[in-house]
Structure formats: structure tokens, C-alpha cells
């Protein structure tokens, strides 16, 4: 199978949109630390791409211990940045129960996973997380300004104003299209089914798309305004070890 993912889709856009990159990095840092209230411990990043965000986190003292990345092209870039990378789908990587402090998906990796598989994966993450551990999902909501523009672009051939706007707001028309667009509420329902009961949300990139790279946008609580949103689930500190959530 041809690997359609290329590092240029990610690194070039991040280089050309530094303020958007900084805003998204701020959201990621807020999500995995619960706004600076916890150490991230043993941390796994799923669908990390080239490891650009993990590299930026590392420069701020937040170390990603393991990357799961199915694209061989992107995995090679992440390894070159010094990360321990497993080239596989997340659902195919076994971790021992209560062995991980933090799992994060910074982007749409879970947007390529069907519902049944994703529900099983969230149940597995619940078992794998230590009590008090965190699972963070960061992505573009389907009803956000960016989400709607991206979905509209799928139906437009040739040049268009939507394509011009997307180029100004960090999305590449050449980036492989994720298959599944789900709301924050839908993901929360999947996580609740997996055993999680504590949830947090943060958001950024609330300006109109053409202005998002003008300055670094702040991270604020909630999920109903931003073009980039973090849904964070925390495992209960006193988890029930006897519940079988398979």
C-alpha cells in the first residue's frame, strides 16, 4: 500500500504558520498537564506525524516517551528527531494495564478509526492508564469554521475562495482526508462507554480563519467556539480494578 502521508503536509505548514502552531501547542500543553496542575509522567503520543509538536514539548520539559505512528514516512521523521517510534496502528499496540500516565492524540488520528474499533481502543486506554491518568483528544470539530471549510473543500474542484482561505489557515488541500467527523459530545459518549467519568475541555483558534496566524491565540475553557478543541478524559484516581471493560 502506498503511504500517502508526507512530512511537507505538516512541517511546511507549521513553519509558514508559526502563530497557529504556537496556539495549537499551547492547547496541547494545557490538555496534557490539565492546565499546569499535573506532571505528564510516562507519555504516549498516537498519530504524532513527524514529531514536531513532541519536539516542541520536549524543549519545554515535557517528554514524550513513545510515539505510535502508522505512516512509515512520518515515523522516519519522528525517529530522526530522537523519539522511540512504533510504526503501527494504535489498536495493534499492546500496553500493560496501568502502565501509562498520559496518552494524547494531537490531530485527527482518531478520525481515521471506525466507531466499533475506536470504542474498543478507548476501553483499552482506560485499562492502560494509571489511576489519575489522562487521555487527551485534540482535533478540528466538524461544525467549527475550519471544520466546515475543510469539508466543503472536499466537494470543490479547482481554485476557490474556500481553498484560498484554507491555505491561509494552515490546512493543506493535499493532506489525506480523514474519514470520520464527530462532535465533541460524540467522543465524550465513546469515552464514557470506555469507563471515563471526569472530563475537561479547552479550545483555541477562535478568530476568523484568515486572521488566525496574525497573533498567537490564547487557550480558553470550553469547546463551542474554537477551530481546535481539546477533550480530555481523566481516569478516576480510585479506579475499580475488578471491572471488566472489554
Tab-separated table of C-alpha atoms in Angstrom:
chain	number	residue	atom	x	y	z
A	1	UNK	CA	0.000	0.000	0.000
A	2	UNK	CA	1.290	3.456	-0.925
A	3	UNK	CA	1.994	5.749	2.025
A	4	UNK	CA	0.176	8.971	1.100
A	5	UNK	CA	1.412	10.961	4.106
A	6	UNK	CA	4.326	13.339	3.517
A	7	UNK	CA	6.175	15.422	6.060
A	8	UNK	CA	5.711	18.511	3.889
A	9	UNK	CA	1.967	18.471	4.598
A	10	UNK	CA	2.808	19.094	8.238
A	11	UNK	CA	6.215	20.678	8.753
A	12	UNK	CA	5.966	23.161	5.879
A	13	UNK	CA	2.593	24.433	7.031
A	14	UNK	CA	3.774	24.681	10.624
A	15	UNK	CA	6.847	26.641	9.539
A	16	UNK	CA	4.727	29.016	7.464
A	17	UNK	CA	2.091	29.457	10.196
A	18	UNK	CA	4.125	29.922	13.397
A	19	UNK	CA	1.384	31.623	15.428
A	20	UNK	CA	-1.137	28.908	14.636
A	21	UNK	CA	1.470	26.299	15.568
A	22	UNK	CA	2.100	28.111	18.871
A	23	UNK	CA	-1.628	28.283	19.631
A	24	UNK	CA	-2.082	24.574	18.959
A	25	UNK	CA	0.998	23.776	21.032
A	26	UNK	CA	-0.431	25.819	23.888
A	27	UNK	CA	-3.653	23.847	23.692
A	28	UNK	CA	-1.761	20.558	23.727
A	29	UNK	CA	0.341	21.607	26.716
A	30	UNK	CA	-2.770	22.741	28.594
A	31	UNK	CA	-4.585	19.485	27.841
A	32	UNK	CA	-1.920	17.006	28.915
A	33	UNK	CA	-0.958	18.938	32.064
A	34	UNK	CA	-4.571	19.796	32.950
A	35	UNK	CA	-3.644	23.462	32.751
A	36	UNK	CA	-0.380	23.016	34.625
A	37	UNK	CA	-1.771	21.010	37.540
A	38	UNK	CA	-0.078	17.638	36.861
A	39	UNK	CA	3.143	16.056	35.666
A	40	UNK	CA	2.628	14.078	32.476
A	41	UNK	CA	4.713	11.043	33.548
A	42	UNK	CA	5.116	8.199	31.059
A	43	UNK	CA	3.554	9.644	27.924
A	44	UNK	CA	2.433	8.113	24.622
A	45	UNK	CA	1.559	10.153	21.525
A	46	UNK	CA	-0.682	8.479	18.948
A	47	UNK	CA	-0.557	9.653	15.340
A	48	UNK	CA	2.295	12.042	16.069
A	49	UNK	CA	3.226	12.571	12.438
A	50	UNK	CA	6.771	13.896	12.206
A	51	UNK	CA	7.051	14.547	15.944
A	52	UNK	CA	7.123	18.328	15.549
A	53	UNK	CA	4.825	19.014	18.492
A	54	UNK	CA	6.563	16.417	20.636
A	55	UNK	CA	9.858	18.153	19.868
A	56	UNK	CA	8.412	21.497	20.950
A	57	UNK	CA	7.014	19.932	24.126
A	58	UNK	CA	10.406	18.395	24.873
A	59	UNK	CA	12.049	21.811	24.665
A	60	UNK	CA	9.638	22.851	27.443
A	61	UNK	CA	10.487	19.878	29.647
A	62	UNK	CA	7.519	17.710	28.663
A	63	UNK	CA	8.944	14.474	27.278
A	64	UNK	CA	7.027	12.032	25.078
A	65	UNK	CA	8.312	8.538	25.854
A	66	UNK	CA	6.703	6.651	22.971
A	67	UNK	CA	5.195	7.584	19.615
A	68	UNK	CA	2.716	5.392	17.722
A	69	UNK	CA	2.646	6.356	14.026
A	70	UNK	CA	1.369	4.095	11.219
A	71	UNK	CA	2.880	6.110	8.337
A	72	UNK	CA	6.387	4.897	7.547
A	73	UNK	CA	7.245	8.273	6.012
A	74	UNK	CA	6.228	10.222	9.095
A	75	UNK	CA	7.600	7.645	11.528
A	76	UNK	CA	11.043	8.006	9.950
A	77	UNK	CA	10.934	11.767	10.525
A	78	UNK	CA	9.953	11.295	14.181
A	79	UNK	CA	12.771	8.790	14.721
A	80	UNK	CA	15.213	11.270	13.223
A	81	UNK	CA	14.128	13.678	15.942
A	82	UNK	CA	15.189	11.161	18.569
A	83	UNK	CA	11.878	9.571	19.553
A	84	UNK	CA	11.059	5.944	20.313
A	85	UNK	CA	8.605	5.220	17.492
A	86	UNK	CA	6.416	2.182	16.915
A	87	UNK	CA	5.192	2.009	13.315
A	88	UNK	CA	1.699	0.596	13.786
A	89	UNK	CA	-1.961	1.394	14.292
A	90	UNK	CA	-2.842	2.313	17.863
A	91	UNK	CA	-5.256	-0.597	18.202
A	92	UNK	CA	-2.450	-3.022	17.344
A	93	UNK	CA	-0.038	-1.865	20.069
A	94	UNK	CA	-0.427	-3.646	23.426
A	95	UNK	CA	0.420	-1.847	26.647
A	96	UNK	CA	0.247	-3.354	30.113
A	97	UNK	CA	-2.636	-2.340	32.351
A	98	UNK	CA	-1.952	0.808	34.402
A	99	UNK	CA	1.402	1.408	32.696
A	100	UNK	CA	0.789	4.853	31.141
A	101	UNK	CA	0.262	8.282	32.716
A	102	UNK	CA	-0.721	10.230	29.593
A	103	UNK	CA	-1.993	9.335	26.116
A	104	UNK	CA	-2.634	12.067	23.598
A	105	UNK	CA	-3.884	12.320	20.035
A	106	UNK	CA	-2.835	15.715	18.697
A	107	UNK	CA	-4.790	15.855	15.467
A	108	UNK	CA	-7.179	13.634	13.590
A	109	UNK	CA	-5.672	10.190	14.089
A	110	UNK	CA	-8.922	9.010	15.675
A	111	UNK	CA	-10.780	10.459	12.663
A	112	UNK	CA	-9.485	7.542	10.601
A	113	UNK	CA	-10.878	4.887	13.000
A	114	UNK	CA	-14.367	3.398	12.718
A	115	UNK	CA	-16.700	3.591	15.697
A	116	UNK	CA	-16.517	-0.014	16.885
A	117	UNK	CA	-12.705	-0.051	16.787
A	118	UNK	CA	-12.493	3.348	18.468
A	119	UNK	CA	-14.763	2.313	21.315
A	120	UNK	CA	-12.582	-0.760	21.900
A	121	UNK	CA	-9.476	1.416	21.752
A	122	UNK	CA	-10.811	3.844	24.371
A	123	UNK	CA	-11.644	0.909	26.646
A	124	UNK	CA	-8.078	-0.333	26.179
A	125	UNK	CA	-6.680	3.110	27.009
A	126	UNK	CA	-8.765	3.168	30.194
A	127	UNK	CA	-7.163	-0.094	31.293
A	128	UNK	CA	-3.683	1.042	30.234
A	129	UNK	CA	-3.810	4.340	32.118
A	130	UNK	CA	-2.725	4.541	35.721
A	131	UNK	CA	-5.300	5.873	38.199
A	132	UNK	CA	-5.434	9.623	37.614
A	133	UNK	CA	-4.028	9.176	34.109
A	134	UNK	CA	-5.142	11.344	31.215
A	135	UNK	CA	-6.346	10.684	27.658
A	136	UNK	CA	-6.387	13.856	25.525
A	137	UNK	CA	-8.058	14.138	22.118
A	138	UNK	CA	-7.282	17.277	20.073
A	139	UNK	CA	-8.907	17.944	16.730
A	140	UNK	CA	-10.959	20.217	14.483
A	141	UNK	CA	-14.694	19.961	15.343
A	142	UNK	CA	-16.905	19.314	12.308
A	143	UNK	CA	-19.143	22.357	12.947
A	144	UNK	CA	-16.278	24.784	13.562
A	145	UNK	CA	-15.369	27.373	10.936
A	146	UNK	CA	-12.325	25.365	9.907
A	147	UNK	CA	-14.181	22.049	10.021
A	148	UNK	CA	-16.930	23.300	7.740
A	149	UNK	CA	-14.454	24.866	5.313
A	150	UNK	CA	-12.375	21.696	5.094
A	151	UNK	CA	-15.427	19.518	4.472
A	152	UNK	CA	-16.703	21.944	1.832
A	153	UNK	CA	-13.323	21.859	0.099
A	154	UNK	CA	-13.693	18.110	-0.441
A	155	UNK	CA	-16.556	18.868	-2.842
A	156	UNK	CA	-14.864	21.663	-4.785
A	157	UNK	CA	-12.518	21.083	-7.707
A	158	UNK	CA	-10.157	23.755	-8.951
A	159	UNK	CA	-9.413	27.122	-7.362
A	160	UNK	CA	-11.948	28.646	-4.985
A	161	UNK	CA	-12.157	31.220	-2.219
A	162	UNK	CA	-12.528	28.377	0.287
A	163	UNK	CA	-9.225	26.916	-0.915
A	164	UNK	CA	-7.574	30.328	-0.601
A	165	UNK	CA	-8.843	30.720	2.960
A	166	UNK	CA	-7.693	27.242	3.922
A	167	UNK	CA	-4.182	27.954	2.657
A	168	UNK	CA	-4.072	30.988	4.929
A	169	UNK	CA	-5.276	28.960	7.895
A	170	UNK	CA	-2.749	26.103	7.809
A	171	UNK	CA	-4.778	23.358	6.093
A	172	UNK	CA	-3.254	21.774	3.003
A	173	UNK	CA	-5.584	20.580	0.260
A	174	UNK	CA	-3.095	17.760	-0.342
A	175	UNK	CA	-3.380	16.391	3.191
A	176	UNK	CA	-5.120	12.981	3.187
A	177	UNK	CA	-8.763	13.390	4.177
A	178	UNK	CA	-9.892	11.815	7.417
A	179	UNK	CA	-12.991	9.686	7.002
A	180	UNK	CA	-14.889	10.336	10.232
A	181	UNK	CA	-16.007	13.738	11.549
A	182	UNK	CA	-17.542	13.550	15.030
A	183	UNK	CA	-18.623	16.145	17.561
A	184	UNK	CA	-17.056	16.617	20.974
A	185	UNK	CA	-20.246	15.230	22.515
A	186	UNK	CA	-19.972	12.072	20.427
A	187	UNK	CA	-16.388	11.482	21.523
A	188	UNK	CA	-17.339	12.067	25.127
A	189	UNK	CA	-20.050	9.400	24.816
A	190	UNK	CA	-17.470	6.933	23.472
A	191	UNK	CA	-15.154	7.748	26.377
A	192	UNK	CA	-17.935	7.340	28.926
A	193	UNK	CA	-18.660	3.927	27.432
A	194	UNK	CA	-14.980	3.123	27.983
A	195	UNK	CA	-15.195	3.897	31.704
A	196	UNK	CA	-14.161	7.554	31.961
A	197	UNK	CA	-16.192	9.887	34.171
A	198	UNK	CA	-14.028	13.030	34.506
A	199	UNK	CA	-13.838	15.407	31.539
A	200	UNK	CA	-12.264	18.765	30.671
A	201	UNK	CA	-12.408	20.872	27.509
A	202	UNK	CA	-10.244	23.692	26.169
A	203	UNK	CA	-10.152	25.497	22.819
A	204	UNK	CA	-8.171	27.919	20.694
A	205	UNK	CA	-8.182	29.424	17.161
A	206	UNK	CA	-11.456	31.304	17.635
A	207	UNK	CA	-10.788	34.083	15.126
A	208	UNK	CA	-11.981	34.057	11.522
A	209	UNK	CA	-9.747	31.722	9.548
A	210	UNK	CA	-7.872	34.399	7.605
A	211	UNK	CA	-6.749	36.097	10.834
A	212	UNK	CA	-5.688	33.070	12.867
A	213	UNK	CA	-1.987	33.403	12.086
A	214	UNK	CA	-1.840	37.135	12.842
A	215	UNK	CA	-1.005	36.519	16.519
A	216	UNK	CA	-0.879	33.611	18.953
A	217	UNK	CA	-4.395	32.993	20.226
A	218	UNK	CA	-4.948	32.127	23.900
A	219	UNK	CA	-6.304	28.842	25.219
A	220	UNK	CA	-9.665	29.130	26.962
A	221	UNK	CA	-12.050	26.661	28.531
A	222	UNK	CA	-14.889	25.167	26.500
A	223	UNK	CA	-15.334	23.699	23.042
A	224	UNK	CA	-18.135	25.532	21.237
A	225	UNK	CA	-16.131	28.312	19.571
A	226	UNK	CA	-12.651	27.136	18.631
A	227	UNK	CA	-11.439	25.630	15.388
A	228	UNK	CA	-9.129	23.490	17.514
A	229	UNK	CA	-10.502	21.779	20.608
A	230	UNK	CA	-9.142	19.501	23.317
A	231	UNK	CA	-11.377	16.944	25.018
A	232	UNK	CA	-9.572	15.428	27.996
A	233	UNK	CA	-10.709	12.383	29.967
A	234	UNK	CA	-9.121	11.505	33.306
A	235	UNK	CA	-9.231	8.060	34.856
A	236	UNK	CA	-10.558	8.011	38.396
A	237	UNK	CA	-7.773	8.043	40.954
A	238	UNK	CA	-9.515	5.242	42.849
A	239	UNK	CA	-10.406	3.072	39.861
A	240	UNK	CA	-12.258	-0.215	40.260
A	241	UNK	CA	-9.703	-2.876	39.324
A	242	UNK	CA	-12.409	-5.552	39.209
A	243	UNK	CA	-14.483	-4.101	36.398
A	244	UNK	CA	-14.065	-5.930	33.112
A	245	UNK	CA	-14.445	-3.235	30.420
A	246	UNK	CA	-13.575	-5.394	27.450
